[in-house]
GROMACS .gro file of N, CA, C and O in nm:
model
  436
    1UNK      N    1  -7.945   4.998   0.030
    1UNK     CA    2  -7.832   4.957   0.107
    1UNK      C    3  -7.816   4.806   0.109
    1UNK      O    4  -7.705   4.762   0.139
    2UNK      N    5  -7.919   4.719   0.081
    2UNK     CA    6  -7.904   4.619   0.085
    2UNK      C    7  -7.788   4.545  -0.019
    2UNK      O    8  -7.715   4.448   0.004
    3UNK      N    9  -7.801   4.622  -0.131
    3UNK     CA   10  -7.706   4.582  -0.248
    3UNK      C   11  -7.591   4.623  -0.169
    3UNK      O   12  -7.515   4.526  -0.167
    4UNK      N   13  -7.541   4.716  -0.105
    4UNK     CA   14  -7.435   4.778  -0.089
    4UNK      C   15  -7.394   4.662   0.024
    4UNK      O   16  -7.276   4.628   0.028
    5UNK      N   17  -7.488   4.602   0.114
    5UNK     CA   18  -7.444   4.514   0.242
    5UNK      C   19  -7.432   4.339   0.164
    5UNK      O   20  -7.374   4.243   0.214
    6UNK      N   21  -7.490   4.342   0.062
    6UNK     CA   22  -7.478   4.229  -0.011
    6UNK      C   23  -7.307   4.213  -0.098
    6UNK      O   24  -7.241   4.109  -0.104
    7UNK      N   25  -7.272   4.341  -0.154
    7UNK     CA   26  -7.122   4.326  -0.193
    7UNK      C   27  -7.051   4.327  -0.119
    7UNK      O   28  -6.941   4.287  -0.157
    8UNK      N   29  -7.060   4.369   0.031
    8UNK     CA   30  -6.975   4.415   0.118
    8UNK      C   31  -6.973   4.228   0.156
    8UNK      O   32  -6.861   4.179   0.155
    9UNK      N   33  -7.072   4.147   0.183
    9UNK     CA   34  -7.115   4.002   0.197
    9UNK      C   35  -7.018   3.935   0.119
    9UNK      O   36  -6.934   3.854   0.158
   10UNK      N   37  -7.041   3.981  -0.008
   10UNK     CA   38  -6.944   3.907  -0.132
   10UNK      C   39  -6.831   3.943  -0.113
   10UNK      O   40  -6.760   3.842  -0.109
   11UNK      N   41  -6.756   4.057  -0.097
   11UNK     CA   42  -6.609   4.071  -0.087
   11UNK      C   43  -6.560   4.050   0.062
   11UNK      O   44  -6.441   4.071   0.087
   12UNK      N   45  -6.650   4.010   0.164
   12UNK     CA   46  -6.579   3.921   0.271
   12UNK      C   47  -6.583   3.805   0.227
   12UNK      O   48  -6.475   3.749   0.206
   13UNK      N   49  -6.662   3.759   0.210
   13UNK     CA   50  -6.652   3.616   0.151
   13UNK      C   51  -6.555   3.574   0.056
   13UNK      O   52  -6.514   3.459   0.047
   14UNK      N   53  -6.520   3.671  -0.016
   14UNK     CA   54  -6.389   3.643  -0.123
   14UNK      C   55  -6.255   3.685  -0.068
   14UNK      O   56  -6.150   3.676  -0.131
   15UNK      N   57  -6.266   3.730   0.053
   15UNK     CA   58  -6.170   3.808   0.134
   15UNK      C   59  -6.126   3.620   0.212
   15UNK      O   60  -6.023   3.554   0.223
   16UNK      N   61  -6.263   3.601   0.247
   16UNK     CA   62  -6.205   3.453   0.357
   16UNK      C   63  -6.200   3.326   0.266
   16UNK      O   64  -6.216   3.218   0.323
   17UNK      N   65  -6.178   3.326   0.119
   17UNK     CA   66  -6.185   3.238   0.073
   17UNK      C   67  -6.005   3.241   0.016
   17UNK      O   68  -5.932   3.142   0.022
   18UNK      N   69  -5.965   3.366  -0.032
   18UNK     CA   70  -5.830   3.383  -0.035
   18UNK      C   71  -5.762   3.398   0.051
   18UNK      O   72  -5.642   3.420   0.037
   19UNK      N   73  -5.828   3.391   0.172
   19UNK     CA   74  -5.693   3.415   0.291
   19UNK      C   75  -5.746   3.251   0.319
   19UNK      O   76  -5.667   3.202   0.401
   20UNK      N   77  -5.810   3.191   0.296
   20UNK     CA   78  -5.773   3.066   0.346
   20UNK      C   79  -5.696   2.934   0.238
   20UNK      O   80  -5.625   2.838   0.268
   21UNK      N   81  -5.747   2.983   0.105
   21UNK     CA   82  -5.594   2.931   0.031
   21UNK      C   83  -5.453   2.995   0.042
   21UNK      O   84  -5.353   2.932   0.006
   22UNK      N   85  -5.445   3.133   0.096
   22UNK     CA   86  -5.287   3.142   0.130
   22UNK      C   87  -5.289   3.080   0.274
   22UNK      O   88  -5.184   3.073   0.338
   23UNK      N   89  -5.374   3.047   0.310
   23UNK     CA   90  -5.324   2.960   0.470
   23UNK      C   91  -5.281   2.820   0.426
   23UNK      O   92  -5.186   2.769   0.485
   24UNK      N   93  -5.349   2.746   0.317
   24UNK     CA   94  -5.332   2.666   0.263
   24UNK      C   95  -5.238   2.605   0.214
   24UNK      O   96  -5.200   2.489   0.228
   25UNK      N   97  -5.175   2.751   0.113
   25UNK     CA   98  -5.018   2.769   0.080
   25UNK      C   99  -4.884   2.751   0.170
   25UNK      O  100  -4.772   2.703   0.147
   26UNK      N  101  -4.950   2.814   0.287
   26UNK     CA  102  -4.876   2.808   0.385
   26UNK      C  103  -4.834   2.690   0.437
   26UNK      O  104  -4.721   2.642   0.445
   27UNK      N  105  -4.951   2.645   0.475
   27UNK     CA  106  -4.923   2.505   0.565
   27UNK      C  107  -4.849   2.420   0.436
   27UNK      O  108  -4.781   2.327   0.480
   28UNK      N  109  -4.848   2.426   0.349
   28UNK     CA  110  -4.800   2.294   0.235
   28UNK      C  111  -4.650   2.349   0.246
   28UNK      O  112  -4.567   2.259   0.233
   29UNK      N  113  -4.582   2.512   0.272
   29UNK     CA  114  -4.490   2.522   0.262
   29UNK      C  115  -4.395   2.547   0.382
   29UNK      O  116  -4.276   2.577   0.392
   30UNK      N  117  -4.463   2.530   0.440
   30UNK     CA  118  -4.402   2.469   0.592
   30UNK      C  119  -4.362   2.321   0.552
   30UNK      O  120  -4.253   2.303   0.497
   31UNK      N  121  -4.453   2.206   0.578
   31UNK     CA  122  -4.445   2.103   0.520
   31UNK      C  123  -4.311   2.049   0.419
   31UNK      O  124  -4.270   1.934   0.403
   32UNK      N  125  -4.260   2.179   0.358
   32UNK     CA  126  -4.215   2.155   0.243
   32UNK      C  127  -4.066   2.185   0.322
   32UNK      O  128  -3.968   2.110   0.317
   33UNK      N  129  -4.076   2.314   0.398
   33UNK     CA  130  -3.995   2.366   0.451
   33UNK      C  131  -3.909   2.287   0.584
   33UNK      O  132  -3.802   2.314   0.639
   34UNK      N  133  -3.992   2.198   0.600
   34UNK     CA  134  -3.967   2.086   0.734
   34UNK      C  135  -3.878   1.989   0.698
   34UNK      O  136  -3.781   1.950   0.762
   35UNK      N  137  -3.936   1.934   0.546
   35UNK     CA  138  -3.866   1.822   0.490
   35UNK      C  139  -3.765   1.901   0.453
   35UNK      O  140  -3.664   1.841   0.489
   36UNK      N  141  -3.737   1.990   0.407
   36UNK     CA  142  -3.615   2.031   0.384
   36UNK      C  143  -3.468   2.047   0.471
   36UNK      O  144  -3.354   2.003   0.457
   37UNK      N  145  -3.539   2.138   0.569
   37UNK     CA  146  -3.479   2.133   0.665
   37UNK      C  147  -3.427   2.010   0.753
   37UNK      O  148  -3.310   2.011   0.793
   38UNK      N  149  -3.522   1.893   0.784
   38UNK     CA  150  -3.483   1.767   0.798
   38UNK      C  151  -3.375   1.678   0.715
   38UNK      O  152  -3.310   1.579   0.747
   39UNK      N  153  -3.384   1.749   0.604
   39UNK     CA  154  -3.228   1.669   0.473
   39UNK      C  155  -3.126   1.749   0.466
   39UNK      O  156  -3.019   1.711   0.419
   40UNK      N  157  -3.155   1.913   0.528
   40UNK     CA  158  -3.005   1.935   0.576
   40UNK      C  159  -2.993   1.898   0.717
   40UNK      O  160  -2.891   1.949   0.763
   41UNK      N  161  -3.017   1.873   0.748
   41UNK     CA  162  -2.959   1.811   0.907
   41UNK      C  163  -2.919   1.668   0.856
   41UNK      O  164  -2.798   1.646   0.865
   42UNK      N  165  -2.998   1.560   0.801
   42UNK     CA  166  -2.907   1.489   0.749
   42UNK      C  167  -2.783   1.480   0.678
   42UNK      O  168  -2.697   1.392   0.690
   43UNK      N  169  -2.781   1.582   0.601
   43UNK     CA  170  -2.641   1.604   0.495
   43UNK      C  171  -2.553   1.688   0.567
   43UNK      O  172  -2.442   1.706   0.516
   44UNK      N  173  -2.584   1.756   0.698
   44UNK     CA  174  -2.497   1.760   0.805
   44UNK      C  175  -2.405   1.718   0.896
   44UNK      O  176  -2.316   1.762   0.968
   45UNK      N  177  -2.472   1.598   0.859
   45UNK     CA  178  -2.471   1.455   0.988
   45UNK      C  179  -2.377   1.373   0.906
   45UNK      O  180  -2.282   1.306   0.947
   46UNK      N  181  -2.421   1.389   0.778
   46UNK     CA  182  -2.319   1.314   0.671
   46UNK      C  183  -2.161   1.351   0.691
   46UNK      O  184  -2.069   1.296   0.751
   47UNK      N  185  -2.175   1.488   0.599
   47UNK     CA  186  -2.095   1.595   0.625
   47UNK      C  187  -1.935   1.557   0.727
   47UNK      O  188  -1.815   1.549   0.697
   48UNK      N  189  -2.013   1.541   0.856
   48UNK     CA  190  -1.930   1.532   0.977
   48UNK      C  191  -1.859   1.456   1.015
   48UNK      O  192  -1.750   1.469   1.069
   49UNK      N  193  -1.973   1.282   0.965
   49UNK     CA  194  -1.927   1.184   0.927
   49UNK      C  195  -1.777   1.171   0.851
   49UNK      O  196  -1.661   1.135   0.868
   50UNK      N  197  -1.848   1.215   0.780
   50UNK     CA  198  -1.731   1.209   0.630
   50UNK      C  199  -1.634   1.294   0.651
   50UNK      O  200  -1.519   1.267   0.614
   51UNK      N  201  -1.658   1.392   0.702
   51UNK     CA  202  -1.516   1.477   0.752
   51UNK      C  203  -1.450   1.408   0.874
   51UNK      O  204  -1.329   1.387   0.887
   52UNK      N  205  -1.514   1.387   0.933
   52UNK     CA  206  -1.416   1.278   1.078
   52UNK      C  207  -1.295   1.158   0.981
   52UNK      O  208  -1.173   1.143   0.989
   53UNK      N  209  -1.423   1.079   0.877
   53UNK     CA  210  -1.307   0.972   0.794
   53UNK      C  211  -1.211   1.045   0.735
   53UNK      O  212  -1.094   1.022   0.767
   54UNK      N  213  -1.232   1.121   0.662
   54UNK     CA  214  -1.144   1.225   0.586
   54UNK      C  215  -1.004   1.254   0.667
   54UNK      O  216  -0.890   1.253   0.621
   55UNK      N  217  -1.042   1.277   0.783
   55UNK     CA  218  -0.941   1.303   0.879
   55UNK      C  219  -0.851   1.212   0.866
   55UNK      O  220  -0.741   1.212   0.811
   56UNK      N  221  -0.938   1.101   0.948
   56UNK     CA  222  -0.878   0.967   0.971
   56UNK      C  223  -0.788   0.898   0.866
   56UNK      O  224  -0.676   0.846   0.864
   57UNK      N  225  -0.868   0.918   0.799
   57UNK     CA  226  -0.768   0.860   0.687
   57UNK      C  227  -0.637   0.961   0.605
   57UNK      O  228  -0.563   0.901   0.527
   58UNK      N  229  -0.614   1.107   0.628
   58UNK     CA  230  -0.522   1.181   0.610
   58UNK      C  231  -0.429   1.149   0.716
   58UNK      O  232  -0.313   1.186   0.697
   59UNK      N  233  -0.456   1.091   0.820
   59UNK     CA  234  -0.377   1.079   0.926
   59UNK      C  235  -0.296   0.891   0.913
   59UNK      O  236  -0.179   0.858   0.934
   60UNK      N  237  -0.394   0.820   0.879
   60UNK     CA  238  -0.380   0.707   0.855
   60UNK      C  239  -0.236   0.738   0.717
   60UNK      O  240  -0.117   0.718   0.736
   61UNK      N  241  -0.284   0.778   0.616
   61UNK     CA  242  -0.180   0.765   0.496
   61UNK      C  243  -0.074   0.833   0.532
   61UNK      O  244   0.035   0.781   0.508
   62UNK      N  245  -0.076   0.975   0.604
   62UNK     CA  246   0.080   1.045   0.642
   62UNK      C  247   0.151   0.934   0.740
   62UNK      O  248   0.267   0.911   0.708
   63UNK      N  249   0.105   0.866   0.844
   63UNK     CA  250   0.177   0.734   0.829
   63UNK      C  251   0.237   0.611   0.825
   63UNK      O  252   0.313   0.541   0.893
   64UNK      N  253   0.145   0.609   0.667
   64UNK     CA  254   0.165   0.486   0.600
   64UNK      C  255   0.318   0.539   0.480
   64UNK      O  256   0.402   0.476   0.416
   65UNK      N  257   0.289   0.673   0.499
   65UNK     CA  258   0.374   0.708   0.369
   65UNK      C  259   0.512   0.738   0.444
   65UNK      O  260   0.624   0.731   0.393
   66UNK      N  261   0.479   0.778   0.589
   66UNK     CA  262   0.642   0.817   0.671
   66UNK      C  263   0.701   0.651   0.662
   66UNK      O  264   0.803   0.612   0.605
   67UNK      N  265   0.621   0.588   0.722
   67UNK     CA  266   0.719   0.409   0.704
   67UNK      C  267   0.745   0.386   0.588
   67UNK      O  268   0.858   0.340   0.576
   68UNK      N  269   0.697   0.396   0.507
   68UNK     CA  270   0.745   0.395   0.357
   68UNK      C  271   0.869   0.451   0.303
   68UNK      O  272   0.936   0.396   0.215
   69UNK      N  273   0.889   0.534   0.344
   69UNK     CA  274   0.964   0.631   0.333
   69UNK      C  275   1.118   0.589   0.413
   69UNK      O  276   1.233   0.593   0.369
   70UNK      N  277   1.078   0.557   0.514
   70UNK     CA  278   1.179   0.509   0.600
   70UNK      C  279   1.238   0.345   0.549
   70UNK      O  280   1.355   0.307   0.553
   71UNK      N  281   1.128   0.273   0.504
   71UNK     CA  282   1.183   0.135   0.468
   71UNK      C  283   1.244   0.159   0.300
   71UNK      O  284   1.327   0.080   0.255
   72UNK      N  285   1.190   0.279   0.214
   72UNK     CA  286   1.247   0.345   0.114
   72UNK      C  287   1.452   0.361   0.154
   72UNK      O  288   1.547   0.301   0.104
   73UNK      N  289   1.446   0.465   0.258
   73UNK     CA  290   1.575   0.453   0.319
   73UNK      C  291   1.693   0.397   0.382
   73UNK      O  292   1.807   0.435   0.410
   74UNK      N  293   1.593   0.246   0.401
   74UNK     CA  294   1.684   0.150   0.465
   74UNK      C  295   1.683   0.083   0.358
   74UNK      O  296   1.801   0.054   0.339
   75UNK      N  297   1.603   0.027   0.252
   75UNK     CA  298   1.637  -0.018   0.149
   75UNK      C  299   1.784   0.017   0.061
   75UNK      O  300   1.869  -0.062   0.021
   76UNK      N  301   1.779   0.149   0.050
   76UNK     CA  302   1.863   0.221  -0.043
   76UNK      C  303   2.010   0.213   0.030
   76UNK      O  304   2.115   0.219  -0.034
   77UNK      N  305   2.003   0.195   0.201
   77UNK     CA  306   2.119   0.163   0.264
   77UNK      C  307   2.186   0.047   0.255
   77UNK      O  308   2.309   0.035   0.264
   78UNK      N  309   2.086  -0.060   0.234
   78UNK     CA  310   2.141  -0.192   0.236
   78UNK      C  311   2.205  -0.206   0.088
   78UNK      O  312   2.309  -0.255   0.044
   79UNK      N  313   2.131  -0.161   0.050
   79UNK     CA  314   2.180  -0.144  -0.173
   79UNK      C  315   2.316  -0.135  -0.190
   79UNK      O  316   2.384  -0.209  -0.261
   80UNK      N  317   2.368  -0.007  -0.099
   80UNK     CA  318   2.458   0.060  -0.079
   80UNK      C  319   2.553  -0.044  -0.009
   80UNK      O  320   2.647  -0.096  -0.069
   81UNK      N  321   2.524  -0.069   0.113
   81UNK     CA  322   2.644  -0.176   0.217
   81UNK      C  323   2.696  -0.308   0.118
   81UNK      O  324   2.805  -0.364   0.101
   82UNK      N  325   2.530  -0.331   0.052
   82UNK     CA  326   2.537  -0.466  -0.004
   82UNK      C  327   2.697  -0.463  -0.140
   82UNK      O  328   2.800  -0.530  -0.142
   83UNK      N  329   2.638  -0.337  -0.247
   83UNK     CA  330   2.748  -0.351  -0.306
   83UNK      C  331   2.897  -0.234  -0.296
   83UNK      O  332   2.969  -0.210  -0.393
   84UNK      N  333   2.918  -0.170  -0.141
   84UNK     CA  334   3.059  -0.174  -0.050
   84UNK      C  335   3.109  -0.364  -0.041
   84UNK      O  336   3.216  -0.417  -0.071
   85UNK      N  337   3.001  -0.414   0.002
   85UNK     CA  338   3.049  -0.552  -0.001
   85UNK      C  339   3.150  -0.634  -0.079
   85UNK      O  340   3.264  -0.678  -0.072
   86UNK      N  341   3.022  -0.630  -0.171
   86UNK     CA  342   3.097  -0.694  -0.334
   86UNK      C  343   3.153  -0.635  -0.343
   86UNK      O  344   3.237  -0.725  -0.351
   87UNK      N  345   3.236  -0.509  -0.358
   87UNK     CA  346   3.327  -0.432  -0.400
   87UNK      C  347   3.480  -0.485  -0.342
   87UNK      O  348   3.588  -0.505  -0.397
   88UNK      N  349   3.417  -0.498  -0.167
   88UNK     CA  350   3.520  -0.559  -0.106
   88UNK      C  351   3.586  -0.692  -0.103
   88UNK      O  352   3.703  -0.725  -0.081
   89UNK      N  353   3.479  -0.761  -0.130
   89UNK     CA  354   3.460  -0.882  -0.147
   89UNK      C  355   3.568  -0.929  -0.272
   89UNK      O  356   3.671  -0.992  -0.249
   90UNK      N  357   3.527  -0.888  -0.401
   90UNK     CA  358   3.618  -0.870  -0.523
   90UNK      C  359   3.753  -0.809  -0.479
   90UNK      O  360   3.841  -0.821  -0.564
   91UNK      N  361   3.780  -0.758  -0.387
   91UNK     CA  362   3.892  -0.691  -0.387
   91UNK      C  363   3.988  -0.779  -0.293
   91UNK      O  364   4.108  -0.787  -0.318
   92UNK      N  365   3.932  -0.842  -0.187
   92UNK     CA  366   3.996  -0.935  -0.139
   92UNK      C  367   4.019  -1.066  -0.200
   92UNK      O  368   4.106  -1.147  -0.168
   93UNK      N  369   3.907  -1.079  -0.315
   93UNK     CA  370   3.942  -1.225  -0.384
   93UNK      C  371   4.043  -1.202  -0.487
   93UNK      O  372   4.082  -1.301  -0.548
   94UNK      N  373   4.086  -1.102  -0.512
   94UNK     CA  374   4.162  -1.045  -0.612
   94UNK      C  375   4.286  -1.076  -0.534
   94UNK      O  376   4.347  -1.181  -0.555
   95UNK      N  377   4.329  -0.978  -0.435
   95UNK     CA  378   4.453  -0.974  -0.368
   95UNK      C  379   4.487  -1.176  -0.300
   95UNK      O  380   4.590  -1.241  -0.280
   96UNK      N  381   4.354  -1.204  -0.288
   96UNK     CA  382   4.381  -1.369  -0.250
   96UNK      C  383   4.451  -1.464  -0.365
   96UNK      O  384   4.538  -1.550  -0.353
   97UNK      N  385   4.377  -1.412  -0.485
   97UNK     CA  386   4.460  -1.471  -0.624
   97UNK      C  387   4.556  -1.414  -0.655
   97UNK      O  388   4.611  -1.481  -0.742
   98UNK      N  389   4.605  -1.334  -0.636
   98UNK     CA  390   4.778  -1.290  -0.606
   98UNK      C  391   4.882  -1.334  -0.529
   98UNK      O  392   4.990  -1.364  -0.579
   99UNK      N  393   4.858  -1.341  -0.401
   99UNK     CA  394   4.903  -1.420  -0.301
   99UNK      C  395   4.885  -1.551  -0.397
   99UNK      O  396   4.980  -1.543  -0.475
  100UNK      N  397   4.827  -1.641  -0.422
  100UNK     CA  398   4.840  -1.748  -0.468
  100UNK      C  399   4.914  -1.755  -0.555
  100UNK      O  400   4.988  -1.853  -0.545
  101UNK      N  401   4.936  -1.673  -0.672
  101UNK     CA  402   4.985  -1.676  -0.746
  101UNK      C  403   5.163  -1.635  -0.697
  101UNK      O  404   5.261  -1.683  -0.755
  102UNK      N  405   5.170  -1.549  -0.592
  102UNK     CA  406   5.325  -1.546  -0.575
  102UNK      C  407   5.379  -1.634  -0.495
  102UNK      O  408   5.499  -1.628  -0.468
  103UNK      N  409   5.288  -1.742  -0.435
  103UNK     CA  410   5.315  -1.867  -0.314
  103UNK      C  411   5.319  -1.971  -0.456
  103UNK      O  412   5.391  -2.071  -0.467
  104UNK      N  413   5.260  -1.938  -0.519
  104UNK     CA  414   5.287  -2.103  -0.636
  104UNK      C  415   5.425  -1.997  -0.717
  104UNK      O  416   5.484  -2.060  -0.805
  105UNK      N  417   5.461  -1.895  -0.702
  105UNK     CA  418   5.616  -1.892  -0.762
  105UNK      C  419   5.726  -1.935  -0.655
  105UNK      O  420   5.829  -2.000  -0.673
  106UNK      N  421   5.683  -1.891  -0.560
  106UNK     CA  422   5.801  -1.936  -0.492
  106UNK      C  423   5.813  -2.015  -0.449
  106UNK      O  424   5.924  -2.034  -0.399
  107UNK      N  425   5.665  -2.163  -0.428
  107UNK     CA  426   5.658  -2.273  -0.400
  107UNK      C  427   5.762  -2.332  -0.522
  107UNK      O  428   5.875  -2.372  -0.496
  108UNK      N  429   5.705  -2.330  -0.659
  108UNK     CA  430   5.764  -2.379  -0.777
  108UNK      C  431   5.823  -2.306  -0.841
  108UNK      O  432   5.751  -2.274  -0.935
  109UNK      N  433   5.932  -2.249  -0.848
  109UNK     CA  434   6.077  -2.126  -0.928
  109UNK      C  435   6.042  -2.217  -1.054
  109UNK      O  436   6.100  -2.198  -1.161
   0.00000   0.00000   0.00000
């Protein structure tokens, strides 16, 4: 029996030598599992960050692009008044050189 209490010796002993490299395993993958977990909480943090600017700045450009848009429209109005102007403008200098021209006939027959 002694042989028999001597293997039984050896396969605890090989019993506590592999359960203490998977404890081993363990703890390194915890470790592993910590840091990980610690860089998604950072890239979380990022994330949120960057989605808050994201915002901000979708909100910022809708408007930058509505005034744009609007000085787009007053531009295109003045374009417009500007040459009603000249149009008018020519049209009264026209009818003014007529008048002149029928005041210098009847000034001088």
């Amino acid at each position: 029996m002694s042989g028999t209490g001597a293997a039984l010796r050896g396969h605890h002993a090989a019993l506590q030598e592999g359960l203490s490299e998977l404890r081993a395993r363990r703890d390194e993958l915890n470790g592993r599992i910590q840091a990980e977990e610690a860089e998604r909480g950072r890239l979380q943090a990022r994330i949120a960050t960057l989605s808050r600017r994201l915002s901000d700045t979708s909100e910022s450009l809708a408007g930058l692009r509505s005034t744009r848009a609007h000085i787009d429209r007053t531009i295109a109005e003045m374009d417009l008044a500007s040459g009603e102007i000249l149009d008018n403008s020519q049209t009264l200098l026209d009818v003014l050189k007529k008048e002149m021209r029928d005041l210098g006939k009847i000034i001088d027959p």
